[in-house]
Amino acid sequence: MDEILVHTLGADEAAAHIEQLADVLIDCVEGGASVSFMLPLARGKALAFWRGVVDSVARGERTLVVAEDAHGIAGTVQLITDMPDNQPHRADVAKLLVRPRARGAGIGRRLMEAVEHAACDQGRHLLVLDTASDGAARLYERLGWQRAGVVPDYALLPQGGLCATTFYYKQLP
């Protein structure tokens, strides 16, 4: 099994890896991931998304965590800390993406553990996320996330058709 390196990327590092990040997003959307994009996902749109993430990292509004294997970036997740004034204690976890070729190797778990550590390091003790994926839901529940509820017909799947989303939260020490 390949060695997996999980670490955060600063804005400059993320910008240097933007092509690989776009590849991860496109690969996941083509694999059916409901992560705000529709098929076909144009490379330019994926790159524009990641440029926005890079800018947000540069402004200190989010933390970008990646998992790299021998083939490059295999997965990523974000911690969004740009919260309203009355919510300095919480953050949103967004866009947990693991390339189909790398699934089953524990990368999702390692990314989630890393993002939780990043949240603690930044003084955040309440995390919130949502998912339309049953596989991701099982991972979150194994990691101690609490199901808050399901909203039906929340978004479209990449190929079309409505799907529900399940909201989760986790209180950190």
Short mmCIF file of C-alpha atoms in Angstrom, two decimals:
data_model
loop_
_atom_site.label_atom_id
_atom_site.label_comp_id
_atom_site.label_asym_id
_atom_site.label_seq_id
_atom_site.Cartn_x
_atom_site.Cartn_y
_atom_site.Cartn_z
CA MET A 1 0.00 0.00 0.00
CA ASP A 2 1.24 3.49 -0.82
CA GLU A 3 2.26 5.78 2.00
CA ILE A 4 -0.32 8.55 2.52
CA LEU A 5 0.77 12.03 3.66
CA VAL A 6 -2.01 14.17 5.14
CA HIS A 7 -1.22 17.87 5.62
CA THR A 8 -2.56 21.39 5.21
CA LEU A 9 -1.77 23.55 2.22
CA GLY A 10 -1.21 27.28 2.51
CA ALA A 11 -2.45 29.53 -0.28
CA ASP A 12 0.80 29.42 -2.27
CA GLU A 13 1.03 25.63 -2.03
CA ALA A 14 -2.63 25.25 -2.97
CA ALA A 15 -2.14 27.51 -5.99
CA ALA A 16 0.83 25.38 -7.06
CA HIS A 17 -1.37 22.25 -6.84
CA ILE A 18 -4.51 23.74 -8.43
CA GLU A 19 -4.42 21.41 -11.45
CA GLN A 20 -4.34 18.33 -9.20
CA LEU A 21 -7.10 19.75 -7.01
CA ALA A 22 -9.24 20.29 -10.11
CA ASP A 23 -8.53 16.69 -11.14
CA VAL A 24 -9.76 15.44 -7.75
CA LEU A 25 -12.98 17.47 -7.99
CA ILE A 26 -13.71 16.40 -11.57
CA ASP A 27 -12.96 12.76 -10.77
CA CYS A 28 -15.32 12.80 -7.78
CA VAL A 29 -18.15 14.58 -9.60
CA GLU A 30 -17.81 12.16 -12.53
CA GLY A 31 -18.05 9.40 -9.92
CA GLY A 32 -21.42 10.75 -8.75
CA ALA A 33 -20.43 12.91 -5.77
CA SER A 34 -23.07 15.53 -4.97
CA VAL A 35 -20.72 18.39 -4.06
CA SER A 36 -22.43 21.40 -5.70
CA PHE A 37 -21.48 20.67 -9.33
CA MET A 38 -23.33 19.20 -12.29
CA LEU A 39 -22.10 16.96 -15.11
CA PRO A 40 -20.30 17.55 -17.27
CA LEU A 41 -17.99 19.57 -15.01
CA ALA A 42 -15.81 21.75 -17.23
CA ARG A 43 -12.17 22.02 -16.21
CA GLY A 44 -12.43 25.82 -16.24
CA LYS A 45 -15.27 25.69 -13.71
CA ALA A 46 -13.30 23.31 -11.46
CA LEU A 47 -10.24 25.57 -11.66
CA ALA A 48 -12.36 28.65 -10.86
CA PHE A 49 -13.74 26.87 -7.78
CA TRP A 50 -10.23 26.07 -6.54
CA ARG A 51 -9.02 29.63 -7.24
CA GLY A 52 -11.79 30.80 -4.92
CA VAL A 53 -10.66 28.31 -2.29
CA VAL A 54 -7.05 29.49 -2.64
CA ASP A 55 -8.17 33.11 -2.16
CA SER A 56 -10.19 32.12 0.91
CA VAL A 57 -7.19 30.27 2.37
CA ALA A 58 -5.06 33.38 1.74
CA ARG A 59 -7.60 35.51 3.64
CA GLY A 60 -7.52 33.08 6.59
CA GLU A 61 -11.17 32.08 6.08
CA ARG A 62 -10.56 28.36 5.60
CA THR A 63 -8.04 25.59 6.03
CA LEU A 64 -7.35 23.20 3.16
CA VAL A 65 -6.24 19.68 4.10
CA VAL A 66 -5.00 17.23 1.47
CA ALA A 67 -3.97 13.59 1.38
CA GLU A 68 -1.18 12.71 -1.04
CA ASP A 69 -0.07 9.31 -2.22
CA ALA A 70 2.55 8.24 -4.76
CA HIS A 71 0.27 9.48 -7.56
CA GLY A 72 -0.39 12.97 -6.15
CA ILE A 73 -3.36 14.43 -4.33
CA ALA A 74 -5.77 11.62 -3.56
CA GLY A 75 -8.21 13.52 -1.36
CA THR A 76 -9.04 16.80 0.28
CA VAL A 77 -11.32 18.45 2.83
CA GLN A 78 -11.87 22.03 3.97
CA LEU A 79 -12.50 23.71 7.30
CA ILE A 80 -14.44 26.94 6.80
CA THR A 81 -13.86 29.31 9.70
CA ASP A 82 -15.35 32.48 8.20
CA MET A 83 -18.34 32.58 10.55
CA PRO A 84 -20.64 35.37 11.75
CA ASP A 85 -19.56 37.33 14.82
CA ASN A 86 -21.84 35.31 17.10
CA GLN A 87 -20.31 31.98 16.03
CA PRO A 88 -16.56 32.24 16.68
CA HIS A 89 -16.61 28.80 18.32
CA ARG A 90 -17.72 26.81 15.27
CA ALA A 91 -16.70 25.93 11.72
CA ASP A 92 -18.11 24.12 8.71
CA VAL A 93 -16.46 21.06 7.20
CA ALA A 94 -16.86 21.02 3.43
CA LYS A 95 -15.97 19.11 0.30
CA LEU A 96 -14.56 15.86 1.65
CA LEU A 97 -13.33 14.44 -1.66
CA VAL A 98 -11.47 11.16 -2.12
CA ARG A 99 -10.60 10.08 -5.64
CA PRO A 100 -12.31 6.81 -6.59
CA ARG A 101 -8.89 5.19 -7.24
CA ALA A 102 -7.90 5.87 -3.61
CA ARG A 103 -11.06 4.84 -1.77
CA GLY A 104 -10.93 2.09 0.80
CA ALA A 105 -7.46 3.06 2.07
CA GLY A 106 -8.64 5.10 5.08
CA ILE A 107 -8.00 8.46 3.42
CA GLY A 108 -11.44 9.88 4.28
CA ARG A 109 -10.96 8.98 7.95
CA ARG A 110 -7.47 10.50 8.02
CA LEU A 111 -8.68 13.70 6.35
CA MET A 112 -11.54 14.04 8.84
CA GLU A 113 -9.21 13.46 11.79
CA ALA A 114 -6.84 16.11 10.42
CA VAL A 115 -9.61 18.65 9.91
CA GLU A 116 -10.85 18.06 13.46
CA HIS A 117 -7.32 18.66 14.79
CA ALA A 118 -7.09 21.84 12.71
CA ALA A 119 -10.40 23.01 14.20
CA CYS A 120 -9.15 22.39 17.74
CA ASP A 121 -5.91 24.23 16.97
CA GLN A 122 -8.01 27.21 15.84
CA GLY A 123 -10.20 27.21 18.95
CA ARG A 124 -13.25 25.77 17.20
CA HIS A 125 -15.21 23.22 19.21
CA LEU A 126 -18.40 22.76 17.20
CA LEU A 127 -18.25 21.46 13.64
CA VAL A 128 -21.12 21.14 11.17
CA LEU A 129 -21.35 19.41 7.78
CA ASP A 130 -23.87 17.90 5.41
CA THR A 131 -23.74 15.00 2.99
CA ALA A 132 -25.85 13.29 0.35
CA SER A 133 -23.60 10.21 0.39
CA ASP A 134 -24.52 7.12 2.39
CA GLY A 135 -20.85 6.08 2.42
CA ALA A 136 -19.77 9.43 3.84
CA ALA A 137 -22.61 9.29 6.39
CA ARG A 138 -21.31 5.93 7.64
CA LEU A 139 -17.80 7.38 7.96
CA TYR A 140 -19.02 10.41 9.91
CA GLU A 141 -21.06 8.27 12.27
CA ARG A 142 -18.07 5.95 12.89
CA LEU A 143 -16.05 9.07 13.76
CA GLY A 144 -18.59 10.18 16.38
CA TRP A 145 -20.55 12.76 14.39
CA GLN A 146 -24.19 13.20 15.44
CA ARG A 147 -26.98 13.20 12.88
CA ALA A 148 -29.04 16.38 13.18
CA GLY A 149 -31.60 15.67 10.47
CA VAL A 150 -32.39 15.08 6.83
CA VAL A 151 -33.67 17.66 4.36
CA PRO A 152 -35.44 16.05 1.37
CA ASP A 153 -34.92 17.31 -2.19
CA TYR A 154 -32.06 19.53 -1.02
CA ALA A 155 -29.94 19.52 -4.20
CA LEU A 156 -29.48 17.93 -7.58
CA LEU A 157 -27.23 14.94 -8.17
CA PRO A 158 -24.48 15.62 -10.73
CA GLN A 159 -26.37 13.69 -13.42
CA GLY A 160 -29.71 15.26 -12.42
CA GLY A 161 -32.49 14.22 -10.06
CA LEU A 162 -33.11 15.53 -6.58
CA CYS A 163 -31.39 14.13 -3.52
CA ALA A 164 -31.70 14.62 0.21
CA THR A 165 -28.89 15.82 2.43
CA THR A 166 -28.15 14.80 6.00
CA PHE A 167 -26.76 17.35 8.45
CA TYR A 168 -24.24 16.31 11.10
CA TYR A 169 -22.48 18.04 13.96
CA LYS A 170 -19.61 17.17 16.25
CA GLN A 171 -18.60 18.78 19.52
CA LEU A 172 -14.86 18.72 20.08
CA PRO A 173 -13.10 18.87 23.44
#
